[in-house]
XYZ file of N, CA, C and O in Angstrom:
696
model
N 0.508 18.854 25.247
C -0.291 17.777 24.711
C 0.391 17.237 23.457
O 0.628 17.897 22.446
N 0.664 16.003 23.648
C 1.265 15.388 22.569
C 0.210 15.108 21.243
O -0.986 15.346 21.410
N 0.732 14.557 19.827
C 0.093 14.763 18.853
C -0.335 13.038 18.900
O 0.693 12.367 18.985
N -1.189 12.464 18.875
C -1.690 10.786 18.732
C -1.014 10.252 17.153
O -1.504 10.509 16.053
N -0.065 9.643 17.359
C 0.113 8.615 16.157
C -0.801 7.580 15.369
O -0.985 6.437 15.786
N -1.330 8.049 14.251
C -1.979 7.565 13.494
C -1.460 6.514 12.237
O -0.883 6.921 11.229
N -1.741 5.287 12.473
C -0.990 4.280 11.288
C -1.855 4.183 9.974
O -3.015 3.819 9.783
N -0.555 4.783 8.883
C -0.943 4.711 7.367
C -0.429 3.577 6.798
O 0.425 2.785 7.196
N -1.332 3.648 5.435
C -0.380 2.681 4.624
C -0.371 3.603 3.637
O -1.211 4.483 3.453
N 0.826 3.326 2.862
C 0.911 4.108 1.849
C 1.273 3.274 0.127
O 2.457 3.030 -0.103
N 0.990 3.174 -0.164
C 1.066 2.463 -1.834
C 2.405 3.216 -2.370
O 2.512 4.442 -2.422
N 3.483 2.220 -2.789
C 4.541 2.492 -3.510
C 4.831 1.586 -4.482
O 4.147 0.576 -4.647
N 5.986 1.912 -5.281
C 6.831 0.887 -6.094
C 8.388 1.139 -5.421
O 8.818 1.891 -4.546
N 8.952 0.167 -6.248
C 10.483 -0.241 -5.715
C 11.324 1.064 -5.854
O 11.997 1.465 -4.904
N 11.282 1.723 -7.043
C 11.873 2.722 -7.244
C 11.813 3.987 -6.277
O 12.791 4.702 -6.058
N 10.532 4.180 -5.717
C 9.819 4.896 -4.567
C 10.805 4.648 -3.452
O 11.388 5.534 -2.827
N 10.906 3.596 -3.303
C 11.508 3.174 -1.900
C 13.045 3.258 -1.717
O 13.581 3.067 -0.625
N 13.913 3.641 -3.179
C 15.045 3.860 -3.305
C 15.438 5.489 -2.928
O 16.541 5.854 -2.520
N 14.562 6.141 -3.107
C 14.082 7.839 -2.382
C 14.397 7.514 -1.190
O 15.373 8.087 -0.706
N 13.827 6.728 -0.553
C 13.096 6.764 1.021
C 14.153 7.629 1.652
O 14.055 8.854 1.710
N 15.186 6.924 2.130
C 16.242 7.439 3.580
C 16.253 8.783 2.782
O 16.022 9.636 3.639
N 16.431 9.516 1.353
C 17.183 11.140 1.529
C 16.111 12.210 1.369
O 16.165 13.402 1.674
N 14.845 11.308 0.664
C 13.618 11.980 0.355
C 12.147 11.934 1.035
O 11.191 12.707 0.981
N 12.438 10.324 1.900
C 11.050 10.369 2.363
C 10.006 9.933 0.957
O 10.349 9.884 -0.224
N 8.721 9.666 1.523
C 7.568 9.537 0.589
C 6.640 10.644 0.359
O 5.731 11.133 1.029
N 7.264 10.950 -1.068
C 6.085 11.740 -1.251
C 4.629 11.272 -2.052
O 4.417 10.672 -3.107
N 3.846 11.794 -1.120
C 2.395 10.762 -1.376
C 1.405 11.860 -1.507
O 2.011 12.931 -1.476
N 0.182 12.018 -1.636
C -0.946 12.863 -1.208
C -1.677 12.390 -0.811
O -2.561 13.052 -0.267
N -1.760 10.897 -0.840
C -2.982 10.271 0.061
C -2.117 8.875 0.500
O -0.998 8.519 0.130
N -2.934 8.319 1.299
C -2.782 6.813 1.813
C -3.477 6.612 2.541
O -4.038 7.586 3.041
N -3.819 5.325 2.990
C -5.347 4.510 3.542
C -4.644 4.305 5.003
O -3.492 3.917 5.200
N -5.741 4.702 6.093
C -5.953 4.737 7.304
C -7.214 4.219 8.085
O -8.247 4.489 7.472
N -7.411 3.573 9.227
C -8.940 3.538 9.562
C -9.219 4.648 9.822
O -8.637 5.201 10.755
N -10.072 5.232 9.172
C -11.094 6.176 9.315
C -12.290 6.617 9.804
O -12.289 6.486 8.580
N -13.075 6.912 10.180
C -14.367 7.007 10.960
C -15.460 6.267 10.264
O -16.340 5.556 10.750
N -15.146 6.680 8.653
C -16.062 6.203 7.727
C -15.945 4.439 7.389
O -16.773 3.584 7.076
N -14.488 4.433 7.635
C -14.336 2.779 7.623
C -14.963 2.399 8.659
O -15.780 1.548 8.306
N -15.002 2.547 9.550
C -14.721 2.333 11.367
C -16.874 2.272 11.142
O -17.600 1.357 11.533
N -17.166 3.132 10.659
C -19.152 2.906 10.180
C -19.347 2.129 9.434
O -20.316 1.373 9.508
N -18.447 2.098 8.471
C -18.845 1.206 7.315
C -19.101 -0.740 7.826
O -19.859 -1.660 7.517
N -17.882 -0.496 8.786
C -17.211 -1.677 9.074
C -17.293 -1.806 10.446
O -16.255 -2.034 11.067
N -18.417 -1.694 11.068
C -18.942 -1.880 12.262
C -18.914 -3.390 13.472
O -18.880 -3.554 14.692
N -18.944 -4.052 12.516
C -18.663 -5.450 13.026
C -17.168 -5.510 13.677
O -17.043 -5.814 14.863
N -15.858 -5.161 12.728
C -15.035 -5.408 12.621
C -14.163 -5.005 13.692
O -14.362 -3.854 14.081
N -13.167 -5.702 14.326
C -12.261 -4.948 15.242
C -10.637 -4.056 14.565
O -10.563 -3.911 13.345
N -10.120 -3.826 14.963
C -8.757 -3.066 15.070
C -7.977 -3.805 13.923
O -7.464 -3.234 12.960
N -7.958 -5.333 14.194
C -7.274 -5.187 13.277
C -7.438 -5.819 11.700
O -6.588 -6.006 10.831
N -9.157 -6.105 11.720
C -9.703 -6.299 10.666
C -9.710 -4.710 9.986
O -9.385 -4.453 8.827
N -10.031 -4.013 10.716
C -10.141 -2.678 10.206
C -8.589 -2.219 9.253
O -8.467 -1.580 8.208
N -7.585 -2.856 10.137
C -6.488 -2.460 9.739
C -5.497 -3.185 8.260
O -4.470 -2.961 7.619
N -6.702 -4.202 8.323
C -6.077 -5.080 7.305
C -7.024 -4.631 5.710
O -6.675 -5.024 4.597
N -7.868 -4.015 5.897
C -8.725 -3.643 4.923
C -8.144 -1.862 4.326
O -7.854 -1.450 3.203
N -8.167 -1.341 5.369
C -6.969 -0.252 5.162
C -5.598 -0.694 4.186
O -5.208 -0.098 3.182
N -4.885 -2.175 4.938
C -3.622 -2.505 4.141
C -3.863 -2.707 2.600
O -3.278 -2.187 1.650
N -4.978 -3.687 2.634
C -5.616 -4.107 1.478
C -5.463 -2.830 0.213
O -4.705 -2.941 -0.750
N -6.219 -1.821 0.433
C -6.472 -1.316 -0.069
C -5.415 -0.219 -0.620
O -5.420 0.323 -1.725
N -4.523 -0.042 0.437
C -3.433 0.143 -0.150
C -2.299 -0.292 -1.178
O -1.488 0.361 -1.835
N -2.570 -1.699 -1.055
C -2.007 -2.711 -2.227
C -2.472 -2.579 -3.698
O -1.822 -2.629 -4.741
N -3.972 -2.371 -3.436
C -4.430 -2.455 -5.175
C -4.240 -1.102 -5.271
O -4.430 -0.889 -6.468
N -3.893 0.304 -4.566
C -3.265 1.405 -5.093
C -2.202 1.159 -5.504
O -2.156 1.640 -6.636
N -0.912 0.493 -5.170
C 0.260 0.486 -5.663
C 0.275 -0.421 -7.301
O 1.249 -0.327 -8.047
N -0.865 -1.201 -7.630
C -1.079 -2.014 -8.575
C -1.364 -0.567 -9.660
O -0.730 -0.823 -10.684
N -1.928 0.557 -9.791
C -2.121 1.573 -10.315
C -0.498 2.534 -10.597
O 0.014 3.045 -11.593
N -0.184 2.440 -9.439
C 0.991 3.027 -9.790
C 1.941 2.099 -10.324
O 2.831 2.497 -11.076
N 1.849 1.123 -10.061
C 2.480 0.181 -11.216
C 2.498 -0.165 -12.581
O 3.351 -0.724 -13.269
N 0.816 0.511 -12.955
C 0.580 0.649 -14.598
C 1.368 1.652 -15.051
O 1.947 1.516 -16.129
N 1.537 3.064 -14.125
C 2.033 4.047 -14.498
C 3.530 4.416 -14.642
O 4.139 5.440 -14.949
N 3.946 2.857 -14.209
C 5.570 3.024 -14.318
C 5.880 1.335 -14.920
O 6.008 0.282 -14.296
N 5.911 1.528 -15.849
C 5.906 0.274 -16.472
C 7.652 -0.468 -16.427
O 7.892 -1.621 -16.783
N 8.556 0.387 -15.977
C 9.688 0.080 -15.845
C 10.316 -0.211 -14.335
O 11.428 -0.597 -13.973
N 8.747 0.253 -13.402
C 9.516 -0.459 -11.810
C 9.568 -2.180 -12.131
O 9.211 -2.798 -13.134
N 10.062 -2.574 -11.065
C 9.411 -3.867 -10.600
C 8.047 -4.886 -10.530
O 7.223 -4.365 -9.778
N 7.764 -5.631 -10.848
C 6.388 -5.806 -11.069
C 5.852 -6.362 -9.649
O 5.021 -7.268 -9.708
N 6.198 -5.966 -8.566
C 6.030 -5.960 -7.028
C 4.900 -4.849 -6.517
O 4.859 -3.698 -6.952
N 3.931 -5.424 -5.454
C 3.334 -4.262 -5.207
C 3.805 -4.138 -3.628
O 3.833 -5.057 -2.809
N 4.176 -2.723 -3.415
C 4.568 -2.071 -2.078
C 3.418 -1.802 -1.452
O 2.321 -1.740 -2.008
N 3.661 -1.618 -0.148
C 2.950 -1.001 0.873
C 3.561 -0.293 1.820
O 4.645 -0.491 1.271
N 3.910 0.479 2.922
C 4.660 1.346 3.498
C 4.042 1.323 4.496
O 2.990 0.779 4.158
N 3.966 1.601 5.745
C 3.317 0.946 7.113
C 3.866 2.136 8.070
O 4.621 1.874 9.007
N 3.545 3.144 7.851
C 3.950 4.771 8.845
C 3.286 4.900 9.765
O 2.115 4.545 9.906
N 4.051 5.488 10.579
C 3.463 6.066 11.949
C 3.171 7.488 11.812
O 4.230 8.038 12.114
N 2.221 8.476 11.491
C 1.815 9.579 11.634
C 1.671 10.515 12.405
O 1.248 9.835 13.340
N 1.673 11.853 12.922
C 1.191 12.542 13.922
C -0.418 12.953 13.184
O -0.555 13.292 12.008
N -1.486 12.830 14.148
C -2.328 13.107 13.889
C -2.937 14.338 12.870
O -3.917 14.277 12.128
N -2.196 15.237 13.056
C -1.706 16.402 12.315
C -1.047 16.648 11.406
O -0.910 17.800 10.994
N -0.547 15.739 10.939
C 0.132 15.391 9.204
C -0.990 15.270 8.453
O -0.936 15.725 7.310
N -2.384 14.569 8.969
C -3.148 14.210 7.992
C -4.784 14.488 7.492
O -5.387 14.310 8.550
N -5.428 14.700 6.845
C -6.346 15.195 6.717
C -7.491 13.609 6.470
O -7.411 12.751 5.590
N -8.445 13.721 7.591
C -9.221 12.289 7.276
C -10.542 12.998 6.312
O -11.493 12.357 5.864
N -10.373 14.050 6.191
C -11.603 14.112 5.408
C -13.096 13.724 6.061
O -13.359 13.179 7.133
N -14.075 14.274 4.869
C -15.521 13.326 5.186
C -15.595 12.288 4.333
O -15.972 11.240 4.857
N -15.383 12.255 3.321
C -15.011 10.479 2.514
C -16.625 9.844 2.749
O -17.467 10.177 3.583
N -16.677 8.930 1.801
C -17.742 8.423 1.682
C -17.567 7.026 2.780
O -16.569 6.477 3.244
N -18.741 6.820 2.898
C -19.055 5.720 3.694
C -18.004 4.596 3.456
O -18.121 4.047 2.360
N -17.049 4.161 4.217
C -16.182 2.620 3.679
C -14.861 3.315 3.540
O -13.889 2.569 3.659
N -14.551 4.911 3.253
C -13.356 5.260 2.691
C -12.219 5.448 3.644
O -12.113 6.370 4.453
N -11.327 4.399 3.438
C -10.371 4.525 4.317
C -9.057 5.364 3.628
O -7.892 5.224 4.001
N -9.562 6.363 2.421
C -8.639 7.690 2.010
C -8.010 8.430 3.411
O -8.762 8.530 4.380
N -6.919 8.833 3.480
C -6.387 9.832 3.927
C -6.242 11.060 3.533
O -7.286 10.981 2.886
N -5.912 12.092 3.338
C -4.825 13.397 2.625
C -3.656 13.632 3.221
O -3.750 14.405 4.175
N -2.075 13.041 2.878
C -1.336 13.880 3.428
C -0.783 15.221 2.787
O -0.657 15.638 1.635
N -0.419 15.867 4.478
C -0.265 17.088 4.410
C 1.343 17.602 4.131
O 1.690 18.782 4.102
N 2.510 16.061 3.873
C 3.418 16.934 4.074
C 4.267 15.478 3.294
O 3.631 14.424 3.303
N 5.679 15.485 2.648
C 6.110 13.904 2.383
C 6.480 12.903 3.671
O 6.936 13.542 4.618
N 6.393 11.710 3.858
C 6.482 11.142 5.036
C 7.599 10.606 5.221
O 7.925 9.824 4.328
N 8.576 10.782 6.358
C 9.778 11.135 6.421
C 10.355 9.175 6.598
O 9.626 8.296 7.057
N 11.827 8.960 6.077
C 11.748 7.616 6.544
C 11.782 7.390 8.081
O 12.071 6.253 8.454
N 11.547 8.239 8.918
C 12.263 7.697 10.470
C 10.561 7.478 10.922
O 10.252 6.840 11.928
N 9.711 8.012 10.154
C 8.003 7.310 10.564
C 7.694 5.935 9.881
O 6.611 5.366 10.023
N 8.560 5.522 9.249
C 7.996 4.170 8.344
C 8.548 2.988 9.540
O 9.698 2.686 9.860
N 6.913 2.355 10.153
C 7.374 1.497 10.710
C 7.513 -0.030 10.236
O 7.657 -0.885 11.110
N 7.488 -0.291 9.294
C 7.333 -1.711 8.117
C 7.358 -1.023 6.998
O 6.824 0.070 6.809
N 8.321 -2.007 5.824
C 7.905 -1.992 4.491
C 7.152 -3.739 4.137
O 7.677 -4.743 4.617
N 6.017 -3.802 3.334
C 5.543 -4.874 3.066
C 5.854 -4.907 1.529
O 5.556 -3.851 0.971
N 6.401 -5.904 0.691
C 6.487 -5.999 -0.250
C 6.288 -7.724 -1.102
O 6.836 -8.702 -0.595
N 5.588 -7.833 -2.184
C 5.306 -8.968 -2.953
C 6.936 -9.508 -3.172
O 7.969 -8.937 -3.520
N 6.505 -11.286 -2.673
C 7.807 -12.094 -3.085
C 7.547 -11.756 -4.494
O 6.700 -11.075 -5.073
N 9.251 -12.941 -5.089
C 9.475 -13.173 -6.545
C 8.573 -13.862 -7.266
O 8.554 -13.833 -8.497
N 7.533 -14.722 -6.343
C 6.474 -15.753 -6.874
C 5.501 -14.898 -7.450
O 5.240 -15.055 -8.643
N 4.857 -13.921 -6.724
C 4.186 -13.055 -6.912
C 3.902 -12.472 -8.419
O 2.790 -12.259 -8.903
N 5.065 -12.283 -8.987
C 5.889 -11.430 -10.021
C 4.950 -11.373 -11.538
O 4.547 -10.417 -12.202
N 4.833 -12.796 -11.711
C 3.946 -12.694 -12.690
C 2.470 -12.711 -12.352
O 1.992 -13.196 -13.378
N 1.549 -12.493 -11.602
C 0.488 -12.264 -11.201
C 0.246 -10.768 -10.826
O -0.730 -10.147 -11.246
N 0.876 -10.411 -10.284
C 1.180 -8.428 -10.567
C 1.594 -7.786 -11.158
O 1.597 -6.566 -10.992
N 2.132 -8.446 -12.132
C 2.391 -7.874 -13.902
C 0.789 -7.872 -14.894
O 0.315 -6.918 -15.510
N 0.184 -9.395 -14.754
C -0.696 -9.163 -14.991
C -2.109 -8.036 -14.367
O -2.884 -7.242 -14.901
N -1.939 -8.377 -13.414
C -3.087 -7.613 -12.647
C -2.793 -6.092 -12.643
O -3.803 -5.399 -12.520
N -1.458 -5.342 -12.767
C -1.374 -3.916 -13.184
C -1.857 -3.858 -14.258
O -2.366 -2.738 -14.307
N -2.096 -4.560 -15.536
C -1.858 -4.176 -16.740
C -3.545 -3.836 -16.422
O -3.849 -2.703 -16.795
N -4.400 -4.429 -15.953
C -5.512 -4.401 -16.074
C -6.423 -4.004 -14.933
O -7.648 -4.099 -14.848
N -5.459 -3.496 -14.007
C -6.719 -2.541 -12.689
C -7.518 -1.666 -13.029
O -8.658 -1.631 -12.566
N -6.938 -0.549 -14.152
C -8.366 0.115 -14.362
C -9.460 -0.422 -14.753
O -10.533 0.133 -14.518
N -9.378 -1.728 -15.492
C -10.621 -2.495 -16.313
C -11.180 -2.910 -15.021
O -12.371 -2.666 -14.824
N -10.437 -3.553 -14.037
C -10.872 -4.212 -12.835
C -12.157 -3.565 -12.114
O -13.232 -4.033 -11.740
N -11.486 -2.084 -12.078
C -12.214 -0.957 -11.050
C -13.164 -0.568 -11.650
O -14.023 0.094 -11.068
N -13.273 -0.909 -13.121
C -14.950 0.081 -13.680
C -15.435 -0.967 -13.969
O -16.308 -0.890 -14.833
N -15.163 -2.186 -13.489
C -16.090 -3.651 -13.485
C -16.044 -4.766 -14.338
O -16.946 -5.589 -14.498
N -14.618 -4.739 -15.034
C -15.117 -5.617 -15.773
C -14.744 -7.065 -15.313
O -13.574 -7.131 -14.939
N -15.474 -8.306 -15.242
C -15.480 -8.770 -14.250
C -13.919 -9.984 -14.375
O -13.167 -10.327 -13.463
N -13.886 -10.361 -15.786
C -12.212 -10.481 -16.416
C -11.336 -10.133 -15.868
O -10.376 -10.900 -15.794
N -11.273 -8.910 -15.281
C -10.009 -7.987 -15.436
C -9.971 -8.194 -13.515
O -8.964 -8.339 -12.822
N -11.073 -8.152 -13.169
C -10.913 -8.269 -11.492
C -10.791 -9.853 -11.292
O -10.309 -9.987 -10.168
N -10.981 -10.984 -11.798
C -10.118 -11.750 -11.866
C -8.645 -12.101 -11.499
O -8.146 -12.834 -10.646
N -8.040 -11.124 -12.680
C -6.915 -11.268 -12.875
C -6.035 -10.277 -11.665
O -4.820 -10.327 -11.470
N -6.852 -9.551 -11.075
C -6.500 -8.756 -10.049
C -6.468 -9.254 -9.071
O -5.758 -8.845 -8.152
N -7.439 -10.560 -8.970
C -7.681 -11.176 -7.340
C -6.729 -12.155 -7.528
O -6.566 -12.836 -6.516
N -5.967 -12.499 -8.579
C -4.980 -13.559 -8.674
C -3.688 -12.832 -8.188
O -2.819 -13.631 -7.840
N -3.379 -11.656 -8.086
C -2.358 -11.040 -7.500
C -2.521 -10.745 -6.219
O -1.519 -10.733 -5.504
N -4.296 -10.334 -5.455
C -4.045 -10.363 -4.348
C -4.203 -11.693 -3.545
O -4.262 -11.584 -2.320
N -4.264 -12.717 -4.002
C -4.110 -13.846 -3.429
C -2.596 -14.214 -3.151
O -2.393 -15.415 -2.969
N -1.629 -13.469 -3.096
C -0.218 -13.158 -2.465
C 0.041 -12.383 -1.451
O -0.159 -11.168 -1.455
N 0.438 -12.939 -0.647
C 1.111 -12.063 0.678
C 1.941 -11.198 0.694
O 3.042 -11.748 0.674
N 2.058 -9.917 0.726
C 2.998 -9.060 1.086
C 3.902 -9.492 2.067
O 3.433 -9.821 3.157
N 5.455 -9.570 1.830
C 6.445 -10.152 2.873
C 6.898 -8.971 3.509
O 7.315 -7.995 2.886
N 6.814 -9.056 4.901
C 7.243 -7.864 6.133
C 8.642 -7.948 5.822
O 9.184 -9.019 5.548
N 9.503 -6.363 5.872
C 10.530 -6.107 6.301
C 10.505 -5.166 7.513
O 9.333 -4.847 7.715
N 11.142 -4.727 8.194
C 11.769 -4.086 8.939
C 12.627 -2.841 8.404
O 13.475 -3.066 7.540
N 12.485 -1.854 8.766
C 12.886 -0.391 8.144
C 14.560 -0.631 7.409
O 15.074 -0.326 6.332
N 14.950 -1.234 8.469
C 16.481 -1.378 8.573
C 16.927 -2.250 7.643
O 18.108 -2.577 7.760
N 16.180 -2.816 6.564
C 16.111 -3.854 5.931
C 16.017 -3.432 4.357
O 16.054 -4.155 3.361
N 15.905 -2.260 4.451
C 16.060 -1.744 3.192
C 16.681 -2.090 2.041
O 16.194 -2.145 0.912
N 17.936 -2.353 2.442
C 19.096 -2.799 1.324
C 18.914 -4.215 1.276
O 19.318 -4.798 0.269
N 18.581 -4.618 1.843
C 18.238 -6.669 1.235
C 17.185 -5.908 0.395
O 17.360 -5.632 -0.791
N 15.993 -5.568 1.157
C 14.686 -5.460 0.590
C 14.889 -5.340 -1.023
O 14.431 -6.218 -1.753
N 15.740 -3.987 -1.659
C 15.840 -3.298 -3.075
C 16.820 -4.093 -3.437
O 16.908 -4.003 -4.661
N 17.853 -5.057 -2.893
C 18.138 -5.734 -3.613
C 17.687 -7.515 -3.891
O 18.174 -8.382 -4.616
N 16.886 -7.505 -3.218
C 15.935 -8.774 -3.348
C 14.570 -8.757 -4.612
O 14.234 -9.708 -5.318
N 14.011 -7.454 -4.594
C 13.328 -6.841 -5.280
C 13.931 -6.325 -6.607
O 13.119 -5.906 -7.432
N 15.536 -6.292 -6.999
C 16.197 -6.487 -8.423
C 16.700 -7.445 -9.110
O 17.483 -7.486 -10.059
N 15.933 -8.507 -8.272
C 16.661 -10.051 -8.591
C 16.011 -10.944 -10.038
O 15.073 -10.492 -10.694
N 16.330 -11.551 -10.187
C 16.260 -12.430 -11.223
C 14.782 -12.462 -10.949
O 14.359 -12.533 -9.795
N 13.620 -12.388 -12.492
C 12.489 -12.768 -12.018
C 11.464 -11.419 -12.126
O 10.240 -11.298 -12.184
N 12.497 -10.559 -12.123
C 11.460 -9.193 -12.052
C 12.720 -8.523 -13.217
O 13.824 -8.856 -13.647
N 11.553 -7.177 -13.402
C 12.183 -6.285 -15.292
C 13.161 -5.355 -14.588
O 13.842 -4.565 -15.242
């Protein structure tokens, strides 16, 4: 019996992704549909479900972006293919599309990297500086957060790596 592939997203920065091919991602969590999403979000199909999962992975990488004030001011996303058994879905509260992983996620499971153009740049500079204010409500600060997610994450392809980190050191970003 084979193990069912389960699709994560995982929240990174640029520097993260320079690891990838020798280290893989090491993560402890990343957003998946979950059972609890999948209740929460009853209406929704596959790939509304899946885009709220992505979502949410984005304003994680906006956190880890406060915490590294010297990546890129880009927010990552990472788009893995899982064995069911890498990951722990937890009971999570109603809506929580949390994961637990159980192990770092290797690059030959990353099936997309999504990453913020150069336009982006100053709208996710701002909006890191101020996600925690965002998340305990203040209504200012989530503002300035929804002005960063009003940008599209641009799809790469695994193999795409080296444009990707060097597109992502270009003029425009620290």
């Amino acid at each position: 019996m084979t193990d069912e592939l389960v699709r994560v997203y995982l929240p990174a920065t640029v520097p993260m992704l320079t690891r990838l091919p020798e280290h893989g991602l090491t993560a402890t969590q990343a957003h998946a549909v979950t059972p609890m999403l999948r209740e929460w979000y009853a209406e929704g199909d596959e790939e509304e479900l899946e885009y709220v999962a992505f979502t949410r992975a984005a304003q994680d990488a906006l956190q880890l972006l406060r915490h590294d004030p010297a990546a890129p001011r880009r927010r990552v996303v990472v788009s893995a293919d899982l064995p069911a058994s890498a990951l722990d879905r937890g009971a999570g509260e109603l809506g929580s599309s949390v994961v637990e992983l159980r192990a770092a996620v290797p690059a030959g499971a990353v099936a997309a990297l999504h990453v913020d153009g150069a336009d982006a740049v100053p709208d996710v500079d701002a909006a890191a500086k101020v996600v925690v204010e965002a998340l305990a409500g203040d209504p200012d600060a989530q503002f300035t957060v929804d002005g960063a997610e009003d940008h599209e994450l641009e799809w790469y392809d695994p193999s795409e790596l080296e444009v990707l980190l060097r597109d992502a050191a270009g003029p425009g970003d620290r």
